[in-house]
């Protein structure tokens, strides 16, 4: 079965079919072009391909189950997300998922572009939605499983457009942070060191 991984940052679509380590990238200048580009990729990989899609840089919040009322979970997550990140941008909504791999199975709430979500879901109805923040959390936990470490393990993705940073200790999530556009590498380093200090973690034991 063919595979396809898609990441959109609001302007550029990046994808890979996992063949020969090739990565494709295309600028999408108008939102109405998103379905057209996705249909072209569907023609390449086939209708039954295994597809995952995400969106880069969208603000995310993770909350323990104990702080969420099950019958009102989505509303609770939306309230916490707004408290942490402010009101959603126009054309965006909250997508949520349980982080079952983490102790206590906390929930993640992440902003998502309806243009992107609706187009990807329509063209690839079988696709799995995995926000970038969730992927970085999974990567940190998997890293700790394959290479156990007592200190914090950071996973970061920093670009000119901003940054997404997470930290885990063992399989326990410790920290999520977002950097604004225009941030420098020094800003990312300061954020990581400051987060460790505030949590009484040993900075020199981090990786």
PDB file of C-alpha atoms in Angstrom:
ATOM      1  CA  UNK A   1       0.000   0.000   0.000  1.00  0.00           C
ATOM      2  CA  UNK A   2       1.330   3.433  -0.914  1.00  0.00           C
ATOM      3  CA  UNK A   3       1.799   6.072   1.770  1.00  0.00           C
ATOM      4  CA  UNK A   4       1.561   9.840   1.886  1.00  0.00           C
ATOM      5  CA  UNK A   5       2.363  12.349   4.623  1.00  0.00           C
ATOM      6  CA  UNK A   6       1.166  15.959   4.279  1.00  0.00           C
ATOM      7  CA  UNK A   7       1.993  19.097   6.272  1.00  0.00           C
ATOM      8  CA  UNK A   8       0.580  22.525   5.487  1.00  0.00           C
ATOM      9  CA  UNK A   9       1.763  25.775   7.089  1.00  0.00           C
ATOM     10  CA  UNK A  10      -0.845  28.069   5.607  1.00  0.00           C
ATOM     11  CA  UNK A  11       1.282  28.911   2.576  1.00  0.00           C
ATOM     12  CA  UNK A  12       3.435  25.925   1.687  1.00  0.00           C
ATOM     13  CA  UNK A  13       2.392  22.292   1.372  1.00  0.00           C
ATOM     14  CA  UNK A  14       5.130  19.746   2.113  1.00  0.00           C
ATOM     15  CA  UNK A  15       4.706  16.043   1.442  1.00  0.00           C
ATOM     16  CA  UNK A  16       6.509  12.752   1.116  1.00  0.00           C
ATOM     17  CA  UNK A  17       5.537   9.382  -0.288  1.00  0.00           C
ATOM     18  CA  UNK A  18       8.451   7.715   1.557  1.00  0.00           C
ATOM     19  CA  UNK A  19      10.111   6.725  -1.713  1.00  0.00           C
ATOM     20  CA  UNK A  20      13.823   7.416  -2.124  1.00  0.00           C
ATOM     21  CA  UNK A  21      13.618   9.929   0.762  1.00  0.00           C
ATOM     22  CA  UNK A  22      12.071  12.431  -1.665  1.00  0.00           C
ATOM     23  CA  UNK A  23      10.200  15.431  -0.233  1.00  0.00           C
ATOM     24  CA  UNK A  24       7.903  17.623  -2.323  1.00  0.00           C
ATOM     25  CA  UNK A  25       7.026  21.236  -1.610  1.00  0.00           C
ATOM     26  CA  UNK A  26       4.617  23.630  -3.298  1.00  0.00           C
ATOM     27  CA  UNK A  27       3.421  27.109  -2.482  1.00  0.00           C
ATOM     28  CA  UNK A  28      -0.356  27.482  -2.341  1.00  0.00           C
ATOM     29  CA  UNK A  29      -1.112  31.158  -2.804  1.00  0.00           C
ATOM     30  CA  UNK A  30      -4.916  30.858  -2.604  1.00  0.00           C
ATOM     31  CA  UNK A  31      -6.957  28.697  -0.235  1.00  0.00           C
ATOM     32  CA  UNK A  32      -9.204  27.511  -3.073  1.00  0.00           C
ATOM     33  CA  UNK A  33      -6.138  25.853  -4.645  1.00  0.00           C
ATOM     34  CA  UNK A  34      -5.723  23.407  -1.743  1.00  0.00           C
ATOM     35  CA  UNK A  35      -8.223  20.794  -3.036  1.00  0.00           C
ATOM     36  CA  UNK A  36      -6.707  20.980  -6.530  1.00  0.00           C
ATOM     37  CA  UNK A  37      -3.206  20.220  -5.240  1.00  0.00           C
ATOM     38  CA  UNK A  38      -4.465  17.417  -3.000  1.00  0.00           C
ATOM     39  CA  UNK A  39      -6.374  15.812  -5.881  1.00  0.00           C
ATOM     40  CA  UNK A  40      -3.173  15.807  -7.947  1.00  0.00           C
ATOM     41  CA  UNK A  41      -1.352  14.027  -5.106  1.00  0.00           C
ATOM     42  CA  UNK A  42      -4.204  11.511  -4.786  1.00  0.00           C
ATOM     43  CA  UNK A  43      -3.757  10.673  -8.443  1.00  0.00           C
ATOM     44  CA  UNK A  44      -0.086   9.930  -7.728  1.00  0.00           C
ATOM     45  CA  UNK A  45      -0.533   7.664  -4.694  1.00  0.00           C
ATOM     46  CA  UNK A  46      -3.940   6.133  -5.457  1.00  0.00           C
ATOM     47  CA  UNK A  47      -7.311   6.338  -3.764  1.00  0.00           C
ATOM     48  CA  UNK A  48      -6.530   3.685  -1.137  1.00  0.00           C
ATOM     49  CA  UNK A  49      -3.217   5.127   0.064  1.00  0.00           C
ATOM     50  CA  UNK A  50      -2.346   5.321   3.745  1.00  0.00           C
ATOM     51  CA  UNK A  51      -2.418   9.068   4.488  1.00  0.00           C
ATOM     52  CA  UNK A  52      -1.579  11.212   7.488  1.00  0.00           C
ATOM     53  CA  UNK A  53      -1.936  14.986   7.471  1.00  0.00           C
ATOM     54  CA  UNK A  54      -1.118  17.799   9.846  1.00  0.00           C
ATOM     55  CA  UNK A  55      -0.673  21.524  10.063  1.00  0.00           C
ATOM     56  CA  UNK A  56       2.481  23.307  11.106  1.00  0.00           C
ATOM     57  CA  UNK A  57       2.665  25.869  13.884  1.00  0.00           C
ATOM     58  CA  UNK A  58      -0.923  25.877  15.136  1.00  0.00           C
ATOM     59  CA  UNK A  59      -1.191  26.619  18.895  1.00  0.00           C
ATOM     60  CA  UNK A  60      -1.946  23.603  21.065  1.00  0.00           C
ATOM     61  CA  UNK A  61      -2.946  22.941  24.665  1.00  0.00           C
ATOM     62  CA  UNK A  62      -2.718  19.652  26.568  1.00  0.00           C
ATOM     63  CA  UNK A  63      -4.923  19.073  29.605  1.00  0.00           C
ATOM     64  CA  UNK A  64      -5.125  16.203  32.137  1.00  0.00           C
ATOM     65  CA  UNK A  65      -8.301  14.164  31.999  1.00  0.00           C
ATOM     66  CA  UNK A  66      -8.966  15.015  35.644  1.00  0.00           C
ATOM     67  CA  UNK A  67      -9.588  18.659  34.706  1.00  0.00           C
ATOM     68  CA  UNK A  68     -12.096  17.800  31.989  1.00  0.00           C
ATOM     69  CA  UNK A  69     -15.759  16.941  32.465  1.00  0.00           C
ATOM     70  CA  UNK A  70     -16.430  14.094  30.021  1.00  0.00           C
ATOM     71  CA  UNK A  71     -19.850  15.357  28.928  1.00  0.00           C
ATOM     72  CA  UNK A  72     -18.386  18.825  28.342  1.00  0.00           C
ATOM     73  CA  UNK A  73     -14.885  17.845  27.203  1.00  0.00           C
ATOM     74  CA  UNK A  74     -14.880  19.731  23.905  1.00  0.00           C
ATOM     75  CA  UNK A  75     -16.201  22.907  25.536  1.00  0.00           C
ATOM     76  CA  UNK A  76     -13.673  22.581  28.372  1.00  0.00           C
ATOM     77  CA  UNK A  77     -10.788  22.137  25.939  1.00  0.00           C
ATOM     78  CA  UNK A  78     -11.911  25.146  23.899  1.00  0.00           C
ATOM     79  CA  UNK A  79     -11.988  27.272  27.070  1.00  0.00           C
ATOM     80  CA  UNK A  80      -8.500  26.189  28.142  1.00  0.00           C
ATOM     81  CA  UNK A  81      -7.148  26.736  24.642  1.00  0.00           C
ATOM     82  CA  UNK A  82      -8.566  30.262  24.559  1.00  0.00           C
ATOM     83  CA  UNK A  83      -7.129  30.975  28.016  1.00  0.00           C
ATOM     84  CA  UNK A  84      -3.661  29.911  26.843  1.00  0.00           C
ATOM     85  CA  UNK A  85      -3.653  31.293  23.312  1.00  0.00           C
ATOM     86  CA  UNK A  86      -6.474  33.811  22.957  1.00  0.00           C
ATOM     87  CA  UNK A  87      -9.345  33.764  20.484  1.00  0.00           C
ATOM     88  CA  UNK A  88      -9.108  31.566  17.403  1.00  0.00           C
ATOM     89  CA  UNK A  89      -8.196  33.151  14.089  1.00  0.00           C
ATOM     90  CA  UNK A  90     -11.083  33.471  11.622  1.00  0.00           C
ATOM     91  CA  UNK A  91     -11.760  30.252   9.736  1.00  0.00           C
ATOM     92  CA  UNK A  92     -10.268  28.065  12.458  1.00  0.00           C
ATOM     93  CA  UNK A  93     -11.722  25.587  14.929  1.00  0.00           C
ATOM     94  CA  UNK A  94     -10.470  23.307  17.704  1.00  0.00           C
ATOM     95  CA  UNK A  95      -9.506  19.703  16.964  1.00  0.00           C
ATOM     96  CA  UNK A  96      -8.929  17.377  19.910  1.00  0.00           C
ATOM     97  CA  UNK A  97      -7.544  13.902  20.543  1.00  0.00           C
ATOM     98  CA  UNK A  98      -6.591  11.686  23.455  1.00  0.00           C
ATOM     99  CA  UNK A  99      -2.857  11.136  23.934  1.00  0.00           C
ATOM    100  CA  UNK A 100      -3.285   7.481  24.861  1.00  0.00           C
ATOM    101  CA  UNK A 101       0.446   6.756  24.844  1.00  0.00           C
ATOM    102  CA  UNK A 102       1.032   9.113  27.790  1.00  0.00           C
ATOM    103  CA  UNK A 103       0.337   8.317  31.451  1.00  0.00           C
ATOM    104  CA  UNK A 104      -3.215   9.284  32.321  1.00  0.00           C
ATOM    105  CA  UNK A 105      -4.103   9.753  28.632  1.00  0.00           C
ATOM    106  CA  UNK A 106      -4.343  13.567  28.632  1.00  0.00           C
ATOM    107  CA  UNK A 107      -6.155  15.398  25.838  1.00  0.00           C
ATOM    108  CA  UNK A 108      -4.659  17.722  23.260  1.00  0.00           C
ATOM    109  CA  UNK A 109      -6.579  20.629  21.744  1.00  0.00           C
ATOM    110  CA  UNK A 110      -5.077  22.311  18.693  1.00  0.00           C
ATOM    111  CA  UNK A 111      -6.286  25.084  16.415  1.00  0.00           C
ATOM    112  CA  UNK A 112      -6.945  23.960  12.846  1.00  0.00           C
ATOM    113  CA  UNK A 113      -7.675  25.727   9.582  1.00  0.00           C
ATOM    114  CA  UNK A 114     -11.090  24.671   8.281  1.00  0.00           C
ATOM    115  CA  UNK A 115      -9.858  25.201   4.718  1.00  0.00           C
ATOM    116  CA  UNK A 116      -7.101  22.648   5.265  1.00  0.00           C
ATOM    117  CA  UNK A 117      -9.096  20.210   7.399  1.00  0.00           C
ATOM    118  CA  UNK A 118     -12.119  20.153   5.091  1.00  0.00           C
ATOM    119  CA  UNK A 119     -10.043  19.761   1.925  1.00  0.00           C
ATOM    120  CA  UNK A 120      -7.801  17.005   3.306  1.00  0.00           C
ATOM    121  CA  UNK A 121     -10.739  15.087   4.784  1.00  0.00           C
ATOM    122  CA  UNK A 122     -12.745  15.359   1.550  1.00  0.00           C
ATOM    123  CA  UNK A 123      -9.922  14.274  -0.782  1.00  0.00           C
ATOM    124  CA  UNK A 124      -8.546  11.617   1.598  1.00  0.00           C
ATOM    125  CA  UNK A 125     -11.475  10.421   3.777  1.00  0.00           C
ATOM    126  CA  UNK A 126      -9.320   7.574   5.103  1.00  0.00           C
ATOM    127  CA  UNK A 127      -6.589   9.940   6.344  1.00  0.00           C
ATOM    128  CA  UNK A 128      -5.502  10.358   9.952  1.00  0.00           C
ATOM    129  CA  UNK A 129      -5.133  13.884  11.320  1.00  0.00           C
ATOM    130  CA  UNK A 130      -1.974  14.236  13.444  1.00  0.00           C
ATOM    131  CA  UNK A 131      -1.121  17.812  14.514  1.00  0.00           C
ATOM    132  CA  UNK A 132       2.583  18.681  14.493  1.00  0.00           C
ATOM    133  CA  UNK A 133       2.607  19.196  18.264  1.00  0.00           C
ATOM    134  CA  UNK A 134       1.187  15.717  18.753  1.00  0.00           C
ATOM    135  CA  UNK A 135       3.824  14.281  16.412  1.00  0.00           C
ATOM    136  CA  UNK A 136       6.633  15.972  18.373  1.00  0.00           C
ATOM    137  CA  UNK A 137       5.216  14.615  21.646  1.00  0.00           C
ATOM    138  CA  UNK A 138       5.077  11.124  20.156  1.00  0.00           C
ATOM    139  CA  UNK A 139       8.645  11.494  18.910  1.00  0.00           C
ATOM    140  CA  UNK A 140       9.910  12.529  22.370  1.00  0.00           C
ATOM    141  CA  UNK A 141       8.167   9.594  24.052  1.00  0.00           C
ATOM    142  CA  UNK A 142       9.401   7.129  21.426  1.00  0.00           C
ATOM    143  CA  UNK A 143      12.938   8.494  21.832  1.00  0.00           C
ATOM    144  CA  UNK A 144      12.772   7.841  25.565  1.00  0.00           C
ATOM    145  CA  UNK A 145      11.547   4.304  24.993  1.00  0.00           C
ATOM    146  CA  UNK A 146      14.372   3.454  22.605  1.00  0.00           C
ATOM    147  CA  UNK A 147      17.041   5.449  24.482  1.00  0.00           C
ATOM    148  CA  UNK A 148      15.993   5.809  28.160  1.00  0.00           C
ATOM    149  CA  UNK A 149      17.054   9.053  29.794  1.00  0.00           C
ATOM    150  CA  UNK A 150      16.489  10.473  33.290  1.00  0.00           C
ATOM    151  CA  UNK A 151      16.403  14.125  32.287  1.00  0.00           C
ATOM    152  CA  UNK A 152      14.155  16.107  30.011  1.00  0.00           C
ATOM    153  CA  UNK A 153      14.071  15.308  26.298  1.00  0.00           C
ATOM    154  CA  UNK A 154      13.251  18.216  23.993  1.00  0.00           C
ATOM    155  CA  UNK A 155      11.843  18.064  20.489  1.00  0.00           C
ATOM    156  CA  UNK A 156      11.660  21.349  18.584  1.00  0.00           C
ATOM    157  CA  UNK A 157      10.783  22.647  15.118  1.00  0.00           C
ATOM    158  CA  UNK A 158      11.910  26.270  14.716  1.00  0.00           C
ATOM    159  CA  UNK A 159      11.606  28.283  11.506  1.00  0.00           C
ATOM    160  CA  UNK A 160      11.415  31.907  10.416  1.00  0.00           C
ATOM    161  CA  UNK A 161       7.639  31.621  10.797  1.00  0.00           C
ATOM    162  CA  UNK A 162       7.910  30.653  14.471  1.00  0.00           C
ATOM    163  CA  UNK A 163       8.468  27.481  16.436  1.00  0.00           C
ATOM    164  CA  UNK A 164       6.877  24.514  18.194  1.00  0.00           C
ATOM    165  CA  UNK A 165       8.696  23.049  21.198  1.00  0.00           C
ATOM    166  CA  UNK A 166       7.861  20.151  23.521  1.00  0.00           C
ATOM    167  CA  UNK A 167       9.632  18.358  26.365  1.00  0.00           C
ATOM    168  CA  UNK A 168       9.052  15.003  28.023  1.00  0.00           C
ATOM    169  CA  UNK A 169      10.642  13.170  30.929  1.00  0.00           C
ATOM    170  CA  UNK A 170      10.362   9.455  30.448  1.00  0.00           C
ATOM    171  CA  UNK A 171       6.839   9.095  29.060  1.00  0.00           C
ATOM    172  CA  UNK A 172       5.446  12.084  30.947  1.00  0.00           C
ATOM    173  CA  UNK A 173       4.856  15.292  29.002  1.00  0.00           C
ATOM    174  CA  UNK A 174       6.432  18.279  30.755  1.00  0.00           C
ATOM    175  CA  UNK A 175       6.071  21.277  28.467  1.00  0.00           C
ATOM    176  CA  UNK A 176       4.623  22.686  25.245  1.00  0.00           C
ATOM    177  CA  UNK A 177       5.585  26.076  23.856  1.00  0.00           C
ATOM    178  CA  UNK A 178       5.063  28.136  20.699  1.00  0.00           C
ATOM    179  CA  UNK A 179       7.382  30.835  19.367  1.00  0.00           C
ATOM    180  CA  UNK A 180       6.119  33.841  17.432  1.00  0.00           C
ATOM    181  CA  UNK A 181       7.228  34.554  13.839  1.00  0.00           C
ATOM    182  CA  UNK A 182      10.600  36.264  13.659  1.00  0.00           C
ATOM    183  CA  UNK A 183      11.995  34.447  16.701  1.00  0.00           C
ATOM    184  CA  UNK A 184      15.669  33.537  16.708  1.00  0.00           C
ATOM    185  CA  UNK A 185      17.458  30.377  17.797  1.00  0.00           C
ATOM    186  CA  UNK A 186      18.417  32.201  20.994  1.00  0.00           C
ATOM    187  CA  UNK A 187      14.714  32.635  21.780  1.00  0.00           C
ATOM    188  CA  UNK A 188      14.166  28.896  21.489  1.00  0.00           C
ATOM    189  CA  UNK A 189      17.159  28.147  23.711  1.00  0.00           C
ATOM    190  CA  UNK A 190      16.012  30.680  26.318  1.00  0.00           C
ATOM    191  CA  UNK A 191      12.499  29.191  26.334  1.00  0.00           C
ATOM    192  CA  UNK A 192      13.837  25.661  26.854  1.00  0.00           C
ATOM    193  CA  UNK A 193      16.243  26.642  29.639  1.00  0.00           C
ATOM    194  CA  UNK A 194      13.634  28.792  31.357  1.00  0.00           C
ATOM    195  CA  UNK A 195      11.024  26.020  31.264  1.00  0.00           C
ATOM    196  CA  UNK A 196      13.448  23.550  32.831  1.00  0.00           C
ATOM    197  CA  UNK A 197      14.443  26.028  35.562  1.00  0.00           C
ATOM    198  CA  UNK A 198      10.814  26.792  36.423  1.00  0.00           C
ATOM    199  CA  UNK A 199      10.117  23.065  36.810  1.00  0.00           C
ATOM    200  CA  UNK A 200      13.275  22.460  38.893  1.00  0.00           C
ATOM    201  CA  UNK A 201      14.651  20.188  36.164  1.00  0.00           C
ATOM    202  CA  UNK A 202      18.393  19.829  35.640  1.00  0.00           C
ATOM    203  CA  UNK A 203      19.244  21.788  32.497  1.00  0.00           C
ATOM    204  CA  UNK A 204      22.569  20.038  32.020  1.00  0.00           C
ATOM    205  CA  UNK A 205      20.804  16.674  32.152  1.00  0.00           C
ATOM    206  CA  UNK A 206      18.470  17.610  29.292  1.00  0.00           C
ATOM    207  CA  UNK A 207      18.941  16.536  25.701  1.00  0.00           C
TER     208      UNK A 207
END
